[in-house]
């Protein structure tokens, strides 16, 4: 039985020889039961259970659902769906679905043909760049958000951390990644942001599917040890400790990646 999940808001080679991009694909995650906020299961491409603000325009609702599905590892490299079936499953017009898909494609999050979107494979070199970008941006996002974190928000962050820990123990990588995503963005989105947080959201759209595939090879994630340090630094209002804890949390993902690559050799 799956755990209940809290709702939102509460080469080396010869010199001069060009390396071909190394890519990673993986099998789709298992289907999940739960409330449907719009979704389809073509080739594992599912948005089931992803909650979005119903007051948003149709295009924005679908964009937000796919963004969060990618970021939280619900969608993985190679998974895809037709634009029209996606619109029908989500209960919106095909024009709005196509515009949402175009926005995601412009940001490099999906591949788009006339009638289909697909989660692209990600080269290992690109993954390394994404992790470097996370190390540069996310500590700053956390520090910027720190003054806005009140007791209620900190309680939700605690809840997401608890879910991530239980998921690590039970071996549920999908729930673990979703909880980890919500843990981080509950903090980052606390502060108004027109630049930093949108940049980090775009990074996670590329990072999430790849990391979910990595967990498929390396096994379930370890308990998020740095989450406690992040929470403690916020409580103390200690920006330097917070930056260090967020950076160390990101580096722990690199260690999982290294383990997965070692297992493939």
mmCIF file of N, CA and C in Angstrom, residues 75 83 106 151 191:
data_model
loop_
_atom_site.group_PDB
_atom_site.id
_atom_site.type_symbol
_atom_site.label_atom_id
_atom_site.label_comp_id
_atom_site.label_asym_id
_atom_site.label_seq_id
_atom_site.Cartn_x
_atom_site.Cartn_y
_atom_site.Cartn_z
ATOM 1 N N UNK A 75 7.607 11.925 -14.546
ATOM 2 C CA UNK A 75 7.798 11.641 -15.963
ATOM 3 C C UNK A 75 9.278 11.405 -16.208
ATOM 4 N N UNK A 83 -0.698 15.272 -28.218
ATOM 5 C CA UNK A 83 -1.234 16.523 -27.676
ATOM 6 C C UNK A 83 -2.744 16.437 -27.518
ATOM 7 N N UNK A 106 10.023 25.215 -25.739
ATOM 8 C CA UNK A 106 10.922 26.373 -25.831
ATOM 9 C C UNK A 106 11.897 26.412 -24.667
ATOM 10 N N UNK A 151 6.046 29.807 10.879
ATOM 11 C CA UNK A 151 5.878 28.524 11.553
ATOM 12 C C UNK A 151 5.045 27.550 10.724
ATOM 13 N N UNK A 191 9.545 33.296 -0.912
ATOM 14 C CA UNK A 191 9.868 34.684 -1.245
ATOM 15 C C UNK A 191 9.363 35.004 -2.649
#
